[in-house]
Coordinates of N, CA and C in Angstrom, one line a residue:
X1 N 171.7 76.7 88.8 CA 170.2 77.2 89.1 C 169.0 75.8 88.8
X2 N 168.8 75.4 87.6 CA 168.3 74.7 87.3 C 167.9 73.3 88.0
X3 N 169.5 73.0 88.0 CA 170.0 71.3 88.7 C 169.6 71.8 90.3
X4 N 169.7 72.5 90.7 CA 169.5 72.6 92.3 C 167.9 73.0 92.5
X5 N 167.3 73.6 91.9 CA 165.4 73.7 91.9 C 165.1 72.2 91.9
X6 N 165.7 71.4 90.7 CA 165.3 69.7 90.5 C 165.6 69.3 92.0
X7 N 167.0 69.3 92.4 CA 167.1 68.6 93.9 C 166.4 69.0 94.9
X8 N 165.7 70.6 94.7 CA 165.2 70.7 96.0 C 163.8 70.3 95.8
X9 N 163.5 69.9 94.7 CA 161.6 69.3 94.2 C 161.8 67.8 94.8
X10 N 163.0 67.2 94.6 CA 162.9 65.9 94.6 C 163.1 65.6 96.4
X11 N 164.1 66.5 97.2 CA 164.4 66.3 98.2 C 163.1 66.7 99.2
X12 N 162.2 67.7 98.5 CA 161.1 67.9 99.4 C 159.8 66.3 98.9
X13 N 160.1 66.3 97.8 CA 159.0 65.1 97.1 C 159.4 63.9 98.2
X14 N 160.3 63.4 98.5 CA 161.1 62.5 98.9 C 160.4 62.6 100.6
X15 N 160.7 63.5 101.0 CA 160.4 63.7 102.8 C 159.0 63.7 103.0
X16 N 157.9 64.5 101.8 CA 156.5 64.6 101.9 C 156.0 62.9 101.5
X17 N 156.5 62.3 101.0 CA 156.2 60.6 100.8 C 156.6 59.6 102.2
X18 N 157.5 60.4 102.2 CA 158.1 59.2 103.5 C 156.7 59.9 104.8
X19 N 156.6 60.7 105.0 CA 155.9 61.3 106.0 C 154.1 61.0 105.7
X20 N 153.7 61.1 104.1 CA 152.6 60.4 104.0 C 151.9 58.7 104.2
X21 N 153.7 58.4 104.0 CA 153.4 57.0 104.0 C 153.0 56.7 105.5
X22 N 154.1 57.2 106.4 CA 154.0 57.2 107.7 C 153.2 57.4 108.5
X23 N 152.7 58.4 108.4 CA 151.2 58.8 109.4 C 150.7 59.7 108.6
X24 N 150.4 59.8 107.3 CA 148.7 60.1 106.8 C 149.3 61.2 106.4
X25 N 148.3 61.7 105.4 CA 148.2 63.2 104.9 C 147.7 64.1 106.0
X26 N 146.7 64.4 106.8 CA 146.0 64.9 107.9 C 147.3 65.0 109.0
X27 N 147.9 64.9 109.7 CA 148.3 64.4 110.4 C 150.0 64.9 110.2
X28 N 150.5 65.3 108.7 CA 151.7 66.0 108.1 C 151.2 67.5 108.0
X29 N 152.3 68.1 108.4 CA 152.4 69.5 108.0 C 153.7 69.9 106.9
X30 N 153.2 71.1 106.7 CA 154.1 71.8 105.4 C 155.3 71.6 106.5
X31 N 156.0 71.8 107.9 CA 156.5 72.4 108.4 C 156.9 70.8 108.9
X32 N 156.5 70.1 108.6 CA 157.3 68.4 108.9 C 157.4 68.2 107.6
X33 N 156.6 68.4 106.6 CA 158.0 68.3 105.7 C 159.1 68.9 104.9
X34 N 158.7 70.2 105.6 CA 159.9 71.1 105.4 C 161.6 70.3 106.5
X35 N 161.5 69.7 107.7 CA 162.1 69.5 108.7 C 162.9 68.4 108.5
X36 N 161.6 67.6 107.7 CA 162.5 66.1 107.4 C 163.2 66.3 106.4
X37 N 162.9 67.3 104.9 CA 164.2 67.8 104.1 C 165.3 68.3 104.1
X38 N 165.2 69.3 105.2 CA 165.9 70.1 105.6 C 166.3 71.5 104.6
X39 N 164.9 71.8 103.7 CA 164.4 72.8 103.1 C 163.4 73.8 103.8
X40 N 163.1 74.9 103.3 CA 162.7 75.6 104.5 C 161.3 75.6 103.6
X41 N 159.8 76.3 104.3 CA 158.9 76.2 104.2 C 158.4 77.1 103.1
X42 N 159.2 78.0 102.6 CA 158.8 78.6 101.8 C 159.2 77.9 100.3
X43 N 160.0 76.9 100.8 CA 160.7 75.8 99.4 C 159.5 75.0 99.3
X44 N 158.3 74.9 99.7 CA 157.1 74.1 99.6 C 156.4 74.6 98.7
X45 N 155.9 75.8 99.6 CA 155.4 76.6 98.6 C 155.8 77.3 97.5
X46 N 156.6 77.3 97.1 CA 157.5 78.0 96.0 C 157.1 76.6 95.1
X47 N 157.6 75.3 95.1 CA 157.7 74.5 94.2 C 156.8 74.1 94.3
X48 N 155.7 73.9 95.0 CA 154.5 73.0 95.2 C 153.0 73.4 95.5
X49 N 153.1 74.7 95.6 CA 152.0 75.3 95.7 C 151.2 74.8 97.3
X50 N 152.2 74.2 98.4 CA 151.3 73.8 99.6 C 151.4 72.5 99.6
X51 N 150.6 71.9 100.5 CA 150.4 70.4 101.2 C 149.9 69.6 100.1
X52 N 149.2 70.4 99.3 CA 147.8 70.0 99.0 C 148.7 69.7 97.4
X53 N 149.5 70.5 96.9 CA 150.3 70.4 95.6 C 151.3 69.1 95.8
X54 N 151.6 69.1 96.9 CA 152.9 68.0 97.1 C 152.2 66.6 96.9
X55 N 151.0 66.6 97.7 CA 150.6 65.5 97.8 C 150.3 64.9 96.7
X56 N 149.1 65.6 95.7 CA 149.3 65.2 94.4 C 150.2 65.2 93.4
X57 N 151.8 65.8 93.6 CA 152.9 65.6 93.1 C 153.5 63.9 93.5
X58 N 153.7 63.6 94.1 CA 153.6 62.0 95.1 C 153.2 61.3 94.2
X59 N 151.2 61.4 93.9 CA 150.6 60.1 93.7 C 150.7 60.2 92.1
X60 N 151.7 61.1 91.6 CA 151.6 61.3 90.0 C 153.1 60.9 89.9
X61 N 154.0 60.7 91.0 CA 155.6 60.3 90.5 C 155.1 59.2 90.5
X62 N 154.3 58.5 91.2 CA 154.4 57.1 91.5 C 153.4 56.3 90.2
X63 N 152.3 57.3 90.1 CA 151.9 56.6 88.5 C 153.0 56.5 87.4
X64 N 154.0 57.8 87.8 CA 154.5 57.4 86.1 C 155.8 56.2 86.6
X65 N 156.0 55.9 87.5 CA 157.0 54.9 87.6 C 156.4 53.6 87.6
X66 N 154.8 53.2 87.6 CA 154.6 52.7 87.4 C 154.1 52.5 86.0
X67 N 154.1 53.0 85.2 CA 154.3 52.9 83.9 C 155.6 52.6 82.9
X68 N 156.8 52.7 83.9 CA 157.9 52.4 83.5 C 157.7 51.3 84.1
X69 N 157.6 50.5 85.2 CA 157.5 49.2 85.2 C 156.6 48.2 84.6
X70 N 155.7 48.8 84.5 CA 154.8 47.9 83.0 C 155.7 47.6 81.8
X71 N 156.0 48.8 81.6 CA 157.0 48.5 80.5 C 157.8 47.6 80.6
X72 N 158.7 46.9 81.3 CA 159.2 46.1 81.6 C 159.0 44.3 81.3
X73 N 157.5 44.4 81.4 CA 156.7 43.3 81.1 C 156.3 43.7 79.2
X74 N 157.1 43.8 78.3 CA 156.4 43.8 77.1 C 157.1 42.6 76.3
X75 N 157.8 42.2 77.1 CA 158.7 40.9 76.4 C 157.8 39.7 75.5
X76 N 157.2 40.0 74.3 CA 156.6 39.2 74.2 C 156.9 37.6 73.7
X77 N 157.8 37.0 74.6 CA 158.5 36.2 74.0 C 157.9 35.3 75.9
X78 N 157.6 35.8 76.5 CA 157.3 35.4 77.9 C 155.7 35.3 77.8
X79 N 154.8 34.3 77.9 CA 153.3 33.8 77.8 C 153.0 35.4 78.7
X80 N 151.7 36.0 78.2 CA 151.3 37.0 79.1 C 150.9 37.3 80.0
X81 N 150.3 35.6 80.6 CA 149.8 35.6 82.1 C 151.1 35.2 82.8
X82 N 151.9 34.8 82.6 CA 153.1 34.5 83.7 C 154.0 36.4 83.4
X83 N 153.4 37.2 82.6 CA 154.2 38.7 83.0 C 153.6 39.1 83.9
X84 N 151.7 38.9 83.7 CA 151.4 39.5 84.7 C 150.9 38.9 85.9
X85 N 151.7 37.6 86.4 CA 151.8 37.7 87.8 C 153.6 38.0 87.9
X86 N 154.6 38.5 87.4 CA 155.4 38.8 87.7 C 155.7 40.1 87.6
X87 N 154.5 41.0 87.0 CA 154.5 42.1 87.5 C 154.0 42.6 88.8
X88 N 152.9 41.8 89.3 CA 151.8 42.2 90.3 C 152.7 41.8 91.7
X89 N 154.1 40.7 91.7 CA 155.1 40.5 92.7 C 155.9 41.7 92.4
X90 N 156.2 42.7 91.3 CA 157.3 43.7 91.7 C 156.2 44.6 92.3
X91 N 154.8 45.3 92.0 CA 154.4 45.8 92.5 C 154.2 46.1 93.6
X92 N 153.7 45.0 94.1 CA 154.1 44.3 95.9 C 154.8 44.7 96.2
X93 N 155.8 44.7 96.3 CA 156.8 44.6 96.5 C 157.6 45.9 96.8
X94 N 157.2 46.9 95.4 CA 157.2 48.8 95.8 C 156.1 49.4 96.9
X95 N 154.6 48.3 97.0 CA 154.1 49.0 97.9 C 154.3 48.7 99.4
X96 N 155.6 47.7 99.7 CA 155.8 47.4 101.1 C 156.9 48.4 101.3
X97 N 158.2 48.2 100.3 CA 159.6 48.5 100.4 C 159.5 50.4 100.0
X98 N 158.3 50.8 98.9 CA 159.2 52.0 98.5 C 158.3 53.4 98.9
X99 N 158.7 53.7 99.7 CA 157.8 55.1 100.0 C 157.2 55.5 99.5
X100 N 157.6 56.0 98.4 CA 156.8 57.0 97.1 C 155.3 56.1 97.2
X101 N 155.7 54.5 96.8 CA 154.7 54.2 96.0 C 153.5 53.7 97.6
X102 N 154.4 53.4 98.7 CA 153.1 53.3 99.7 C 152.9 54.9 100.3
X103 N 153.5 56.3 100.0 CA 152.5 57.0 99.8 C 151.7 57.3 99.1
X104 N 151.9 56.8 98.0 CA 150.8 57.4 96.8 C 149.1 56.3 97.0
X105 N 149.8 55.0 97.7 CA 148.5 54.8 97.8 C 147.7 54.9 98.7
X106 N 148.3 55.4 99.9 CA 147.7 56.0 101.1 C 147.1 57.3 100.8
X107 N 147.7 58.1 100.3 CA 147.1 59.2 99.9 C 145.9 59.1 98.9
X108 N 145.7 58.5 98.0 CA 144.7 58.0 97.5 C 144.0 57.3 98.4
X109 N 144.1 56.7 99.2 CA 142.9 55.8 100.4 C 142.6 57.3 101.3
X110 N 143.2 58.2 101.3 CA 142.7 59.6 102.1 C 142.3 60.4 101.1
X111 N 141.9 60.6 100.0 CA 141.6 61.7 98.9 C 140.9 62.4 99.3
X112 N 139.7 62.0 100.1 CA 138.3 62.8 100.2 C 138.6 63.8 101.5
X113 N 139.9 64.0 102.0 CA 140.5 65.3 103.0 C 141.5 66.0 102.4
X114 N 141.9 65.9 100.8 CA 142.6 66.4 100.3 C 141.9 67.5 99.3
X115 N 142.3 68.4 99.6 CA 141.7 69.5 98.9 C 141.9 69.9 97.6
X116 N 142.5 69.0 96.9 CA 142.7 69.1 95.2 C 142.3 67.7 94.3
X117 N 142.4 67.9 93.2 CA 142.0 66.3 92.6 C 143.2 65.3 92.1
X118 N 143.2 63.7 93.5 CA 144.2 63.4 93.5 C 144.0 62.2 92.3
X119 N 145.0 62.2 91.1 CA 144.8 61.2 89.9 C 144.7 59.3 90.7
X120 N 144.1 58.5 90.0 CA 144.1 57.6 90.1 C 145.4 56.9 90.2
X121 N 145.8 56.6 91.1 CA 147.3 55.8 90.9 C 147.3 54.2 90.4
X122 N 146.1 53.7 89.8 CA 146.0 52.2 89.8 C 145.3 52.1 88.4
X123 N 145.0 53.6 88.1 CA 144.8 53.4 86.4 C 146.0 52.3 85.3
X124 N 146.8 52.9 85.4 CA 147.9 51.7 84.8 C 148.3 50.8 84.8
X125 N 147.8 50.0 86.2 CA 148.4 48.9 86.7 C 147.1 48.1 86.1
X126 N 145.5 48.7 86.3 CA 144.6 48.0 85.4 C 144.6 48.0 83.9
X127 N 145.1 49.2 83.3 CA 145.2 48.9 81.7 C 146.4 48.0 81.5
X128 N 147.5 47.9 82.6 CA 148.9 46.4 82.1 C 147.7 45.5 82.1
X129 N 147.3 45.1 83.0 CA 146.3 43.9 83.5 C 145.1 43.4 82.4
X130 N 144.3 44.6 82.1 CA 143.9 44.6 80.9 C 143.9 44.1 79.3
X131 N 145.6 44.5 79.4 CA 146.3 44.4 78.0 C 146.8 42.8 78.0
X132 N 147.4 42.4 79.2 CA 148.0 41.5 79.3 C 146.8 40.5 79.5
X133 N 145.9 40.3 79.9 CA 144.9 39.5 79.8 C 144.3 39.3 78.8
X134 N 144.2 40.2 77.8 CA 143.4 40.4 76.5 C 144.3 39.4 75.3
X135 N 146.1 39.6 76.0 CA 146.9 39.0 75.4 C 146.9 37.3 75.2
X136 N 146.9 37.3 77.0 CA 146.9 35.7 77.5 C 145.4 35.2 77.2
X137 N 144.0 35.5 76.5 CA 143.2 35.1 76.1 C 143.2 34.5 74.4
X138 N 144.0 35.8 73.8 CA 144.2 35.5 72.5 C 145.5 34.2 72.0
X139 N 146.4 34.2 73.1 CA 147.5 32.9 73.0 C 146.9 31.7 73.6
X140 N 145.5 31.7 74.1 CA 144.6 30.3 74.9 C 145.0 30.5 75.9
X141 N 145.6 31.1 76.8 CA 146.1 30.9 78.2 C 144.5 31.5 78.8
X142 N 143.9 32.1 78.5 CA 142.5 32.5 79.4 C 141.1 32.1 78.8
X143 N 140.5 31.5 79.5 CA 139.2 31.0 78.6 C 138.9 32.3 78.2
X144 N 137.9 31.4 77.2 CA 137.1 32.5 75.9 C 135.8 33.7 76.5
X145 N 135.6 33.1 77.5 CA 134.7 33.7 78.0 C 135.3 34.9 79.2
X146 N 136.5 34.6 79.4 CA 136.4 36.3 80.4 C 136.7 37.5 79.9
X147 N 136.7 38.7 80.1 CA 136.3 39.8 79.7 C 137.5 41.0 80.3
X148 N 138.7 40.9 79.4 CA 139.5 41.1 79.6 C 139.6 42.9 80.5
X149 N 138.8 43.6 80.3 CA 138.6 44.5 81.2 C 138.1 44.7 82.1
X150 N 136.7 43.9 82.0 CA 136.4 43.3 83.4 C 136.8 43.0 84.3
X151 N 137.4 41.9 84.1 CA 138.3 41.0 85.2 C 138.9 41.8 85.9
X152 N 139.9 42.7 85.1 CA 141.2 43.9 85.3 C 140.0 44.8 86.6
X153 N 139.2 44.6 86.5 CA 138.4 45.7 87.5 C 138.2 45.0 88.5
X154 N 138.5 44.1 88.6 CA 137.8 43.1 89.9 C 139.1 42.6 90.4
X155 N 140.2 42.8 89.4 CA 141.7 41.8 90.3 C 142.7 42.7 90.4
X156 N 142.1 44.2 89.8 CA 143.6 45.4 90.7 C 142.6 45.5 91.9
X157 N 141.6 45.7 91.9 CA 141.2 45.7 93.6 C 141.1 45.1 94.6
X158 N 141.6 43.6 94.3 CA 141.5 42.5 94.8 C 142.4 42.5 95.4
X159 N 143.8 43.0 94.5 CA 145.0 42.8 94.3 C 145.3 43.7 95.6
X160 N 145.0 44.7 95.4 CA 145.7 46.3 96.2 C 144.8 46.0 97.8
X161 N 143.8 45.1 97.5 CA 143.0 44.3 99.1 C 143.9 44.2 99.5
X162 N 144.7 43.0 99.5 CA 145.5 41.5 99.5 C 146.8 42.5 100.3
X163 N 147.4 43.5 99.5 CA 148.9 43.8 99.9 C 148.4 44.7 101.6
X164 N 147.3 45.3 101.0 CA 147.0 46.4 102.3 C 146.9 45.6 103.5
X165 N 145.7 44.7 103.5 CA 145.2 44.1 104.5 C 146.8 43.0 105.0
X166 N 146.7 42.2 104.1 CA 148.2 41.5 104.9 C 149.3 42.3 105.6
X167 N 149.8 43.1 105.1 CA 150.7 43.9 105.6 C 150.1 44.5 107.2
X168 N 149.0 44.8 107.3 CA 147.9 45.6 108.5 C 148.0 43.8 109.6
X169 N 147.6 42.9 108.9 CA 147.1 41.7 110.0 C 148.5 41.1 110.1
X170 N 149.4 40.8 109.1 CA 150.1 39.5 109.5 C 151.8 40.3 109.3
X171 N 151.7 41.5 108.6 CA 152.9 41.7 108.2 C 153.4 41.6 107.1
X172 N 154.5 43.0 106.4 CA 155.1 42.5 104.7 C 155.8 40.9 104.5
X173 N 156.1 40.9 105.7 CA 157.6 39.7 105.5 C 156.7 38.4 104.6
X174 N 155.4 38.4 105.1 CA 154.3 37.0 104.6 C 154.0 37.8 103.4
X175 N 153.8 38.4 102.8 CA 153.7 39.0 101.5 C 153.5 38.4 100.3
X176 N 154.7 37.9 99.8 CA 155.1 37.4 99.1 C 154.0 35.3 98.9
X177 N 154.2 35.2 100.3 CA 153.5 34.2 100.3 C 151.8 34.1 100.1
X178 N 151.5 35.5 100.4 CA 150.0 35.1 100.4 C 149.4 35.7 98.6
X179 N 150.6 36.7 98.4 CA 150.5 36.5 97.2 C 149.9 35.2 96.1
X180 N 151.0 35.0 96.3 CA 151.1 33.2 95.7 C 150.3 32.2 96.0
X181 N 149.3 32.2 97.2 CA 148.0 31.6 97.7 C 147.0 32.1 96.6
X182 N 147.5 33.4 96.4 CA 146.2 34.4 96.1 C 146.1 34.5 94.7
X183 N 147.2 33.9 93.8 CA 147.3 33.9 92.6 C 146.9 31.9 92.0
X184 N 147.0 31.2 93.2 CA 146.9 29.8 93.1 C 145.4 29.6 93.2
X185 N 144.6 30.7 94.0 CA 143.0 30.6 93.7 C 142.5 31.4 92.7
X186 N 143.1 32.3 92.2 CA 142.7 33.3 90.8 C 143.1 32.4 89.7
X187 N 144.1 31.8 89.4 CA 144.4 31.5 87.9 C 143.5 30.6 87.6
X188 N 143.2 29.3 88.6 CA 142.1 28.6 87.9 C 140.6 29.0 86.7
X189 N 140.2 30.0 88.0 CA 139.1 31.0 87.3 C 139.6 31.2 86.3
X190 N 140.8 31.8 85.2 CA 140.9 32.4 84.4 C 141.4 31.7 83.3
X191 N 141.7 30.4 84.0 CA 142.1 29.7 82.4 C 141.1 28.7 81.7
X192 N 141.3 28.8 80.6 CA 140.2 27.5 80.1 C 140.1 26.7 80.3
X193 N 138.3 26.6 80.4 CA 137.7 25.5 80.9 C 137.3 24.5 80.6
X194 N 137.1 23.1 80.8 CA 136.7 22.1 80.0 C 135.6 22.2 79.1
X195 N 135.1 21.5 77.8 CA 134.2 21.8 76.9 C 133.3 20.4 78.2
X196 N 131.9 21.2 78.4 CA 130.8 20.2 79.1 C 131.2 18.7 78.7
X197 N 131.2 17.7 77.3 CA 131.7 16.9 77.1 C 132.9 16.2 77.7
X198 N 133.7 16.8 78.4 CA 134.7 16.5 79.1 C 134.8 16.7 80.0
X199 N 133.8 17.0 80.6 CA 133.2 16.9 82.6 C 132.9 15.3 83.0
X200 N 133.8 15.3 84.3 CA 133.3 14.0 84.9 C 132.0 13.9 84.8
X201 N 130.8 13.0 85.0 CA 129.6 13.0 85.2 C 129.2 12.1 86.7
X202 N 130.4 11.8 87.3 CA 130.2 11.2 88.9 C 130.0 9.9 88.4
X203 N 130.0 9.2 87.4 CA 129.7 7.9 87.5 C 131.4 7.5 87.5
X204 N 131.0 6.2 88.6 CA 132.5 5.7 89.1 C 132.4 4.2 88.1
X205 N 133.5 4.0 87.7 CA 133.6 2.5 86.7 C 134.2 1.9 87.7
X206 N 133.5 0.7 87.7 CA 133.9 -1.1 88.6 C 134.8 -1.7 88.0

């Protein structure tokens, strides 16, 4: 019975995520989730206390998965800034290919219409970014003037905005290219800056 309950919960969760990602929270009903999952509406209310409960569960599920994803980048033999860039590509791929990740991000943007407290799905990404930037600064990869937590608060929203707008305007197939362009613009601002004495004066030798 326990395994059957787990299977039911998972099928409901995955069906709800697909629908939330496709059509949003407001346009999705409990009956829609029931039909997509092949389960009864009663199962939704039994396992998740309605649409609000299953929406929160979708966000929490992706929150847990991102934690596992970030853990993959704990290999200290790889420079921390390289790990941060690699992690960003993995999360970008999840946001475009994984219904649960897509649903979690969309539900967060629609949280004002959900009558429940929706957990922040970006908190772990921000924490991982802060940690990797701090490690990179200690390793001399990042300028000493960069404040890791403050930089993360800028990088994370910019990253998610890039992913969202790229998909809407150009399609998910070009996301890797746009993310590469974004890092080419962003990384120079993070790397150590030359000391003033090493700057060019503008004088040309003849």
